[in-house]
CSV table of C-alpha atoms and ligand atoms in Angstrom, one decimal:
chain,number,residue,atom,x,y,z
A,198,UNK,CA,-59.9,-49.9,11.6
A,199,UNK,CA,-56.6,-48.9,9.9
A,200,UNK,CA,-53.5,-47.9,11.8
A,201,UNK,CA,-53.9,-44.5,10.2
A,202,UNK,CA,-57.2,-44.1,12.0
A,203,UNK,CA,-55.6,-44.3,15.5
A,204,UNK,CA,-56.1,-40.8,17.0
A,205,UNK,CA,-52.5,-40.0,17.7
A,206,UNK,CA,-51.5,-41.1,14.2
A,207,UNK,CA,-54.2,-38.8,12.8
A,208,UNK,CA,-52.8,-35.9,14.7
A,209,UNK,CA,-49.3,-36.8,13.5
A,210,UNK,CA,-50.7,-36.5,10.0
A,211,UNK,CA,-51.7,-33.0,10.7
A,212,UNK,CA,-55.4,-33.4,11.7
A,213,UNK,CA,-57.0,-31.4,14.6
A,214,UNK,CA,-59.0,-33.6,17.0
A,215,UNK,CA,-61.4,-32.4,19.7
A,216,UNK,CA,-60.7,-33.4,22.4
A,217,UNK,CA,-57.0,-33.9,21.6
A,218,UNK,CA,-55.5,-37.4,22.2
A,219,UNK,CA,-53.4,-37.7,25.2
A,220,UNK,CA,-50.6,-39.8,26.8
A,221,UNK,CA,-48.0,-38.8,29.5
A,222,UNK,CA,-44.3,-39.1,29.3
A,223,UNK,CA,-43.1,-41.8,31.9
A,224,UNK,CA,-46.8,-42.8,32.3
A,225,UNK,CA,-45.5,-46.3,33.4
A,226,UNK,CA,-43.5,-45.6,36.5
A,227,UNK,CA,-43.1,-45.3,40.2
A,228,UNK,CA,-46.2,-43.1,40.9
A,229,UNK,CA,-48.3,-46.3,40.2
A,230,UNK,CA,-48.4,-48.9,43.0
A,231,UNK,CA,-48.9,-51.7,40.4
A,232,UNK,CA,-45.6,-50.6,38.8
A,233,UNK,CA,-43.8,-50.7,42.1
A,234,UNK,CA,-45.0,-54.2,42.7
A,235,UNK,CA,-43.9,-55.5,39.3
A,236,UNK,CA,-40.6,-53.6,39.6
A,237,UNK,CA,-39.9,-55.3,42.9
A,238,UNK,CA,-40.6,-58.7,41.5
A,239,UNK,CA,-38.4,-58.1,38.4
A,240,UNK,CA,-35.0,-57.6,40.1
A,241,UNK,CA,-33.0,-54.7,38.7
A,242,UNK,CA,-34.4,-52.0,36.5
A,243,UNK,CA,-32.6,-53.4,33.4
A,244,UNK,CA,-33.9,-56.9,34.2
A,245,UNK,CA,-37.3,-55.4,33.9
A,246,UNK,CA,-36.5,-53.7,30.6
A,247,UNK,CA,-35.2,-57.0,29.1
A,248,UNK,CA,-38.1,-59.1,30.4
A,249,UNK,CA,-40.8,-59.1,27.6
A,250,UNK,CA,-43.5,-60.4,29.8
A,251,UNK,CA,-43.0,-58.0,32.7
A,252,UNK,CA,-42.1,-55.0,30.4
A,253,UNK,CA,-45.4,-55.6,28.5
A,254,UNK,CA,-47.3,-55.8,31.8
A,255,UNK,CA,-46.0,-52.4,33.0
A,256,UNK,CA,-46.6,-50.8,29.6
A,257,UNK,CA,-50.2,-51.8,29.8
A,258,UNK,CA,-50.8,-50.8,33.5
A,259,UNK,CA,-51.4,-47.1,32.7
A,260,UNK,CA,-53.6,-48.0,29.7
A,261,UNK,CA,-55.8,-50.2,31.9
A,262,UNK,CA,-56.1,-47.5,34.6
A,263,UNK,CA,-56.6,-44.4,32.4
A,264,UNK,CA,-57.3,-45.5,28.8
A,265,UNK,CA,-54.6,-43.2,27.4
A,266,UNK,CA,-54.6,-42.8,23.6
A,267,UNK,CA,-51.0,-44.2,23.4
A,268,UNK,CA,-49.0,-46.8,25.2
A,269,UNK,CA,-45.2,-46.2,25.2
A,270,UNK,CA,-42.9,-49.1,25.2
A,271,UNK,CA,-41.4,-49.7,28.6
A,272,UNK,CA,-37.7,-49.5,28.3
A,273,UNK,CA,-35.0,-46.8,28.7
A,274,UNK,CA,-32.9,-44.6,26.4
A,275,UNK,CA,-29.8,-46.2,28.1
A,276,UNK,CA,-30.3,-49.7,26.6
A,277,UNK,CA,-28.3,-48.4,23.6
A,278,UNK,CA,-25.1,-47.8,25.7
A,279,UNK,CA,-25.8,-51.0,27.5
A,280,UNK,CA,-25.9,-52.8,24.1
A,281,UNK,CA,-22.6,-51.1,23.3
A,282,UNK,CA,-21.1,-52.9,26.4
A,283,UNK,CA,-20.7,-49.7,28.5
A,284,UNK,CA,-21.7,-51.7,31.6
A,285,UNK,CA,-24.8,-49.7,32.5
A,286,UNK,CA,-26.5,-50.0,35.9
A,287,UNK,CA,-29.3,-48.2,37.6
A,288,UNK,CA,-28.7,-47.9,41.3
A,289,UNK,CA,-31.5,-46.7,43.5
A,290,UNK,CA,-30.7,-43.3,44.8
A,291,UNK,CA,-27.8,-42.8,42.4
A,292,UNK,CA,-29.5,-42.8,39.0
A,293,UNK,CA,-27.8,-44.5,36.0
A,294,UNK,CA,-24.1,-45.3,35.9
A,295,UNK,CA,-21.8,-46.7,33.2
A,296,UNK,CA,-18.1,-46.8,32.2
A,297,UNK,CA,-17.2,-43.3,30.9
A,298,UNK,CA,-16.1,-43.5,27.3
A,299,UNK,CA,-12.8,-41.8,26.1
A,300,UNK,CA,-11.6,-41.1,22.6
A,301,UNK,CA,-10.1,-44.5,22.2
A,302,UNK,CA,-13.3,-46.1,23.3
A,303,UNK,CA,-15.2,-44.1,20.7
A,304,UNK,CA,-12.8,-45.3,18.0
A,305,UNK,CA,-13.5,-48.9,19.0
A,306,UNK,CA,-17.4,-48.6,19.0
A,307,UNK,CA,-19.0,-51.2,16.7
A,308,UNK,CA,-22.7,-51.9,15.9
A,309,UNK,CA,-22.0,-55.6,16.1
A,310,UNK,CA,-24.2,-57.4,18.6
A,311,UNK,CA,-26.4,-54.4,19.3
A,312,UNK,CA,-29.5,-55.8,17.5
A,313,UNK,CA,-29.1,-59.2,19.2
A,314,UNK,CA,-28.8,-57.5,22.6
A,315,UNK,CA,-32.0,-55.6,22.0
A,316,UNK,CA,-34.0,-58.6,20.8
A,317,UNK,CA,-36.0,-58.8,24.1
A,318,UNK,CA,-37.1,-55.2,23.7
A,319,UNK,CA,-38.3,-55.8,20.2
A,320,UNK,CA,-40.1,-58.9,21.4
A,321,UNK,CA,-41.8,-56.6,24.0
A,322,UNK,CA,-43.0,-54.3,21.2
A,323,UNK,CA,-44.7,-57.2,19.4
A,324,UNK,CA,-46.3,-58.5,22.6
A,325,UNK,CA,-47.6,-55.0,23.6
A,326,UNK,CA,-49.2,-54.6,20.1
A,327,UNK,CA,-50.9,-57.9,20.4
A,328,UNK,CA,-52.3,-57.1,23.8
A,329,UNK,CA,-53.3,-53.4,23.2
A,330,UNK,CA,-56.9,-52.3,22.4
A,331,UNK,CA,-57.0,-51.8,18.7
A,332,UNK,CA,-57.6,-48.0,18.9
A,333,UNK,CA,-54.5,-47.4,21.1
A,334,UNK,CA,-51.4,-46.1,19.4
A,335,UNK,CA,-48.1,-47.8,20.3
A,336,UNK,CA,-45.1,-45.5,20.6
A,337,UNK,CA,-41.6,-46.7,20.4
A,338,UNK,CA,-38.7,-44.5,21.4
A,339,UNK,CA,-35.0,-43.9,21.8
A,340,UNK,CA,-32.7,-41.2,23.1
A,341,UNK,CA,-31.3,-38.6,20.7
A,342,UNK,CA,-27.5,-38.9,20.1
A,343,UNK,CA,-26.6,-35.8,22.2
A,344,UNK,CA,-28.6,-36.9,25.3
A,345,UNK,CA,-27.3,-40.5,25.1
A,346,UNK,CA,-23.7,-39.1,24.6
A,347,UNK,CA,-24.0,-37.0,27.7
A,348,UNK,CA,-24.4,-40.1,29.8
A,349,UNK,CA,-21.7,-42.1,27.9
A,350,UNK,CA,-19.1,-39.4,28.3
A,351,UNK,CA,-19.8,-38.6,32.0
A,352,UNK,CA,-20.6,-42.2,33.0
A,353,UNK,CA,-23.6,-40.9,34.9
A,354,UNK,CA,-26.3,-38.2,34.9
A,355,UNK,CA,-24.9,-34.7,35.4
A,356,UNK,CA,-26.7,-31.4,36.4
A,357,UNK,CA,-25.5,-29.4,33.4
A,358,UNK,CA,-23.9,-32.0,31.0
A,359,UNK,CA,-20.5,-30.1,31.4
A,360,UNK,CA,-18.4,-33.2,30.8
A,361,UNK,CA,-20.0,-33.8,27.3
A,362,UNK,CA,-19.8,-30.1,26.4
A,363,UNK,CA,-16.1,-30.0,27.4
A,364,UNK,CA,-15.4,-33.2,25.4
A,365,UNK,CA,-17.1,-31.7,22.4
A,366,UNK,CA,-14.9,-28.6,22.4
A,367,UNK,CA,-11.7,-30.6,23.1
A,368,UNK,CA,-12.3,-33.3,20.5
A,369,UNK,CA,-14.8,-32.0,17.9
A,370,UNK,CA,-14.1,-34.7,15.3
A,371,UNK,CA,-14.2,-37.6,17.7
A,372,UNK,CA,-17.4,-36.2,19.2
A,373,UNK,CA,-19.0,-35.8,15.8
A,374,UNK,CA,-18.1,-39.5,15.1
A,375,UNK,CA,-19.8,-40.5,18.4
A,376,UNK,CA,-23.0,-38.6,17.4
A,377,UNK,CA,-23.1,-40.1,13.9
A,378,UNK,CA,-22.5,-43.6,15.3
A,379,UNK,CA,-25.3,-43.2,17.8
A,380,UNK,CA,-27.6,-41.8,15.2
A,381,UNK,CA,-27.0,-44.8,13.0
A,382,UNK,CA,-27.4,-47.5,15.6
A,383,UNK,CA,-30.5,-45.7,17.0
A,384,UNK,CA,-32.1,-45.4,13.6
A,385,UNK,CA,-31.7,-49.2,13.1
A,386,UNK,CA,-33.3,-49.8,16.5
A,387,UNK,CA,-36.2,-47.5,15.6
A,388,UNK,CA,-36.8,-49.4,12.3
A,389,UNK,CA,-36.9,-52.6,14.3
A,390,UNK,CA,-39.4,-51.1,16.7
A,391,UNK,CA,-41.6,-50.0,13.8
A,392,UNK,CA,-41.4,-53.4,12.1
A,393,UNK,CA,-42.5,-55.0,15.4
A,394,UNK,CA,-45.6,-52.9,15.6
A,395,UNK,CA,-44.7,-49.3,16.8
A,396,UNK,CA,-47.1,-46.9,15.1
A,397,UNK,CA,-44.8,-43.9,15.8
A,398,UNK,CA,-41.6,-43.3,17.6
A,399,UNK,CA,-40.4,-40.5,19.9
A,400,UNK,CA,-36.8,-39.2,20.0
A,401,UNK,CA,-35.9,-37.9,23.5
A,402,UNK,CA,-33.3,-35.1,23.5
A,403,UNK,CA,-33.8,-34.4,27.2
A,404,UNK,CA,-30.7,-32.3,27.6
A,405,UNK,CA,-30.8,-30.2,24.5
A,406,UNK,CA,-31.4,-27.1,26.7
A,407,UNK,CA,-27.8,-26.7,27.7
A,408,UNK,CA,-26.6,-26.1,24.1
A,409,UNK,CA,-25.8,-22.8,22.5
A,410,UNK,CA,-27.1,-21.9,19.1
A,411,UNK,CA,-24.3,-23.4,17.0
A,412,UNK,CA,-24.0,-26.4,19.2
A,413,UNK,CA,-27.7,-27.1,19.1
A,414,UNK,CA,-27.5,-27.1,15.3
A,415,UNK,CA,-24.5,-29.4,15.3
A,416,UNK,CA,-25.2,-31.8,18.2
A,417,UNK,CA,-29.0,-31.8,18.5
A,418,UNK,CA,-30.7,-30.9,15.2
A,419,UNK,CA,-28.3,-32.4,12.7
A,420,UNK,CA,-27.9,-35.9,14.3
A,421,UNK,CA,-31.7,-36.1,14.8
A,422,UNK,CA,-32.2,-35.3,11.1
A,423,UNK,CA,-29.6,-37.9,10.2
A,424,UNK,CA,-31.6,-40.5,12.2
A,425,UNK,CA,-35.0,-39.4,10.8
A,426,UNK,CA,-33.6,-39.5,7.2
A,427,UNK,CA,-32.2,-43.0,7.8
A,428,UNK,CA,-35.5,-44.3,9.2
A,429,UNK,CA,-37.5,-42.7,6.4
A,430,UNK,CA,-35.2,-44.0,3.7
A,431,UNK,CA,-36.3,-47.5,4.8
A,432,UNK,CA,-39.8,-46.8,6.2
A,433,UNK,CA,-41.1,-43.8,4.3
A,434,UNK,CA,-44.4,-43.7,6.3
A,435,UNK,CA,-42.6,-43.6,9.7
A,436,UNK,CA,-44.2,-41.1,12.1
A,437,UNK,CA,-41.7,-39.4,14.4
A,438,UNK,CA,-42.0,-37.0,17.4
A,439,UNK,CA,-38.9,-35.1,18.3
A,440,UNK,CA,-38.6,-33.7,21.8
A,441,UNK,CA,-35.8,-31.3,22.5
A,442,UNK,CA,-36.3,-30.3,26.1
A,443,UNK,CA,-35.3,-26.8,27.1
A,444,UNK,CA,-34.5,-25.7,23.6
A,445,UNK,CA,-36.6,-22.5,23.8
A,446,UNK,CA,-36.3,-20.2,20.8
A,447,UNK,CA,-34.2,-22.7,19.0
A,448,UNK,CA,-37.4,-24.8,18.5
A,449,UNK,CA,-38.3,-22.2,15.9
A,450,UNK,CA,-37.2,-24.2,12.9
A,451,UNK,CA,-36.4,-27.5,14.7
A,452,UNK,CA,-39.3,-29.3,12.9
A,453,UNK,CA,-38.0,-28.2,9.5
A,454,UNK,CA,-34.4,-28.9,10.4
A,455,UNK,CA,-35.2,-32.5,11.6
A,456,UNK,CA,-38.2,-33.3,9.4
A,457,UNK,CA,-40.1,-34.6,12.4
A,458,UNK,CA,-43.9,-35.0,12.2
A,459,UNK,CA,-44.5,-33.4,15.6
A,460,UNK,CA,-42.3,-31.5,18.1
A,461,UNK,CA,-42.5,-32.0,21.8
A,462,UNK,CA,-42.7,-28.9,24.0
A,463,UNK,CA,-41.6,-28.6,27.6
A,464,UNK,CA,-43.5,-26.5,30.0
A,465,UNK,CA,-41.2,-23.4,29.7
A,466,UNK,CA,-42.3,-22.9,26.1
A,467,UNK,CA,-44.7,-19.9,26.1
A,468,UNK,CA,-48.1,-20.9,24.7
A,469,UNK,CA,-48.0,-17.9,22.3
A,470,UNK,CA,-44.8,-19.3,20.8
A,471,UNK,CA,-46.4,-22.8,20.8
A,472,UNK,CA,-49.2,-21.4,18.7
A,473,UNK,CA,-46.7,-20.2,16.1
A,474,UNK,CA,-45.0,-23.6,16.0
A,475,UNK,CA,-48.3,-25.3,15.6
A,476,UNK,CA,-48.9,-23.4,12.3
A,477,UNK,CA,-46.3,-25.8,10.8
A,478,UNK,CA,-47.7,-29.0,12.2
A,479,UNK,CA,-48.5,-31.0,15.3
A,480,UNK,CA,-47.2,-30.1,18.7
A,481,UNK,CA,-47.1,-32.2,21.8
A,482,UNK,CA,-47.1,-31.0,25.4
A,483,UNK,CA,-46.7,-29.1,27.6
A,484,UNK,CA,-48.1,-29.2,31.2
A,485,UNK,CA,-45.7,-28.8,34.1
A,486,UNK,CA,-45.5,-32.2,35.8
A,487,UNK,CA,-45.5,-30.4,39.1
A,488,UNK,CA,-49.2,-29.4,38.5
A,489,UNK,CA,-49.9,-33.2,38.5
A,490,UNK,CA,-48.3,-33.4,41.9
A,491,UNK,CA,-50.3,-30.4,43.1
A,492,UNK,CA,-53.7,-31.4,41.7
A,493,UNK,CA,-56.8,-29.2,42.4
A,494,UNK,CA,-57.3,-25.9,40.7
A,495,UNK,CA,-53.7,-25.5,39.6
A,496,UNK,CA,-54.0,-28.7,37.6
A,497,UNK,CA,-57.2,-27.6,36.0
A,498,UNK,CA,-55.9,-24.1,35.2
A,499,UNK,CA,-52.7,-25.5,33.5
A,500,UNK,CA,-54.8,-27.9,31.4
A,501,UNK,CA,-57.3,-25.3,30.4
A,502,UNK,CA,-54.6,-22.8,29.3
A,503,UNK,CA,-53.1,-25.4,27.0
A,504,UNK,CA,-56.5,-26.5,25.5
A,505,UNK,CA,-57.5,-22.9,25.0
A,506,UNK,CA,-54.2,-21.9,23.2
A,507,UNK,CA,-53.6,-25.1,21.3
A,508,UNK,CA,-56.9,-27.0,21.1
A,509,UNK,CA,-57.8,-25.4,17.7
A,510,UNK,CA,-54.8,-27.1,15.9
A,511,UNK,CA,-53.1,-30.4,15.8
A,512,UNK,CA,-52.2,-31.2,19.5
A,513,UNK,CA,-51.2,-34.3,21.4
A,514,UNK,CA,-51.8,-33.4,25.0
A,515,UNK,CA,-48.9,-34.4,27.2
A,516,UNK,CA,-46.7,-33.2,30.1
A,517,UNK,CA,-43.7,-31.0,29.4
A,518,UNK,CA,-41.5,-33.8,30.8
A,519,UNK,CA,-41.9,-37.1,32.6
A,520,UNK,CA,-44.4,-37.6,35.4
A,521,UNK,CA,-42.6,-37.8,38.7
A,522,UNK,CA,-42.8,-40.5,41.4
A,523,UNK,CA,-44.6,-38.1,43.8
A,524,UNK,CA,-47.6,-37.6,41.4
A,525,UNK,CA,-50.9,-38.7,42.9
A,526,UNK,CA,-52.6,-41.3,40.6
A,527,UNK,CA,-56.0,-39.7,41.4
A,528,UNK,CA,-54.7,-36.4,39.9
A,529,UNK,CA,-54.0,-38.3,36.7
A,530,UNK,CA,-57.6,-39.4,36.7
A,531,UNK,CA,-58.6,-35.7,37.1
A,532,UNK,CA,-56.3,-34.7,34.2
A,533,UNK,CA,-57.7,-37.3,31.9
A,534,UNK,CA,-61.3,-36.3,32.6
A,535,UNK,CA,-60.5,-32.6,32.2
A,536,UNK,CA,-58.7,-33.1,28.9
A,537,UNK,CA,-61.6,-35.2,27.6
A,538,UNK,CA,-64.2,-32.7,28.8
A,539,UNK,CA,-65.9,-35.3,31.0
B,863,LIG,O1,-42.4,-43.1,29.4
B,863,LIG,C1,-42.5,-44.3,29.8
B,863,LIG,O2,-43.4,-44.7,30.6
B,863,LIG,C2,-41.7,-45.4,29.1
B,863,LIG,C3,-40.5,-45.7,29.8
B,863,LIG,C4,-39.3,-44.7,29.9
B,863,LIG,C5,-38.4,-44.8,31.0
B,863,LIG,N1,-37.3,-44.0,30.7
B,863,LIG,C6,-38.5,-45.7,32.2
B,863,LIG,C7,-37.7,-45.4,33.4
B,863,LIG,C8,-38.8,-43.8,29.0
B,863,LIG,C9,-39.4,-43.3,27.7
B,863,LIG,C10,-37.5,-43.3,29.5
B,863,LIG,C11,-36.7,-42.3,28.8
B,863,LIG,C12,-35.5,-41.8,29.5
B,863,LIG,N2,-34.6,-42.4,30.3
B,863,LIG,C13,-35.0,-40.5,29.3
B,863,LIG,C14,-35.6,-39.5,28.4
B,863,LIG,C15,-36.9,-38.9,29.0
B,863,LIG,C16,-36.6,-38.0,30.2
B,863,LIG,O3,-37.2,-38.3,31.3
B,863,LIG,O4,-35.9,-37.0,30.0
B,863,LIG,C17,-33.9,-40.3,30.1
B,863,LIG,C18,-33.0,-39.1,30.2
B,863,LIG,C19,-33.6,-41.6,30.7
B,863,LIG,C20,-32.5,-41.9,31.6
B,863,LIG,C21,-32.9,-42.4,32.9
B,863,LIG,N3,-33.6,-43.5,33.2
B,863,LIG,C22,-32.6,-41.7,34.2
B,863,LIG,C23,-31.9,-40.5,34.3
B,863,LIG,C24,-33.2,-42.5,35.2
B,863,LIG,C25,-33.1,-42.4,36.7
B,863,LIG,C26,-33.8,-41.2,37.2
B,863,LIG,C27,-35.2,-41.6,37.5
B,863,LIG,O5,-36.2,-41.0,37.1
B,863,LIG,O6,-35.3,-42.6,38.3
B,863,LIG,C28,-33.9,-43.6,34.6
B,863,LIG,C29,-34.6,-44.7,35.2
B,863,LIG,C30,-36.0,-45.0,34.8
B,863,LIG,N4,-36.4,-45.1,33.4
B,863,LIG,C31,-37.1,-45.3,35.6
B,863,LIG,C32,-38.2,-45.6,34.7
B,863,LIG,C33,-39.6,-46.0,35.1
B,863,LIG,C34,-37.1,-45.4,37.1
B,863,LIG,C35,-36.3,-46.5,37.5
B,863,LIG,C36,-37.0,-47.5,38.5
B,863,LIG,O7,-38.1,-47.8,38.3
B,863,LIG,O8,-36.3,-47.9,39.4
């Protein structure tokens, strides 16, 4: 079996498959008791991300349990700022924290040492590929420049990304330099993931939804295009999923603007609009993660609506954002059976 025959890769090439392949964002995580156990043994969250043996184990846990069509590398988008020596930590109950960056800090950013710092993550990619069933797609990922920049500027997660928006208006040239810098180091990181065995990669622009039209163009679409072009210049066959959460109508020409193979859709994207977007190529999404918490008929109804609207075209079934710690693992079993028509 060739890599190009893996079901998710086929959909990324524009094929329609029935039933559609599926995986879930954050499928390895706290809703799974086996994850919580490995996580407790690993020490800190970043220790887990940089431990190839344990990171491989937690990547495989949801594959063993549910047989998803893709495994996603267990890591985090914030390993890039960590590699840039921003002193990243994840504190239970507080979310991620790091040293907030200022214009002088941006002027001093250097790609030196980033690749060496991320070696354990690349080692994890090779180990996962060796351990995965042959038919399972392996997804690598990184954060989009805008989303990573929102954490670097604020030094933490923020409800509306106001610090980064303010910084961008105050220091437009310095902010553009930060985005370009992040696009370039992230593209190098994606190439390393692909070379280590990732069949496709996803770029997470989780906070794209707070941007106005011009800003979406400048801070979200353009840097993601820069990344994709940089990856494709070196790996022309690279398959890339771009997920701009909350972008709404601005998704209209996001695929064309970024040159992504597939675009991820959050649950607020109307299915009638998703059908239009699917005419240009593969889409991924977009079940509300709260339906997986609720289970029962509301879970079935949400799944059926997506399959009915998007099942006739290239679709990768997924949630509209990450699965939450409150999700019931049995509801995920229900979801997998329903999508597969079992
Ligand atoms: O999807 C997967 O299963 C692969 C692993 C993965 C994680 N984070 C593991 C994780 C992926 C793809 C991410 C991406 C990520 N990380 C994003 C983009 C996707 C999204 O959800 O919007 C963002 C914004 C982050 C940053 C981040 N990491 C935050 C804000 C937090 C804390 C909030 C939270 O959910 O706890 C994390 C921590 C994190 N990343 C956890 C996991 C499993 C939980 C930490 C723990 O186990 O203690």
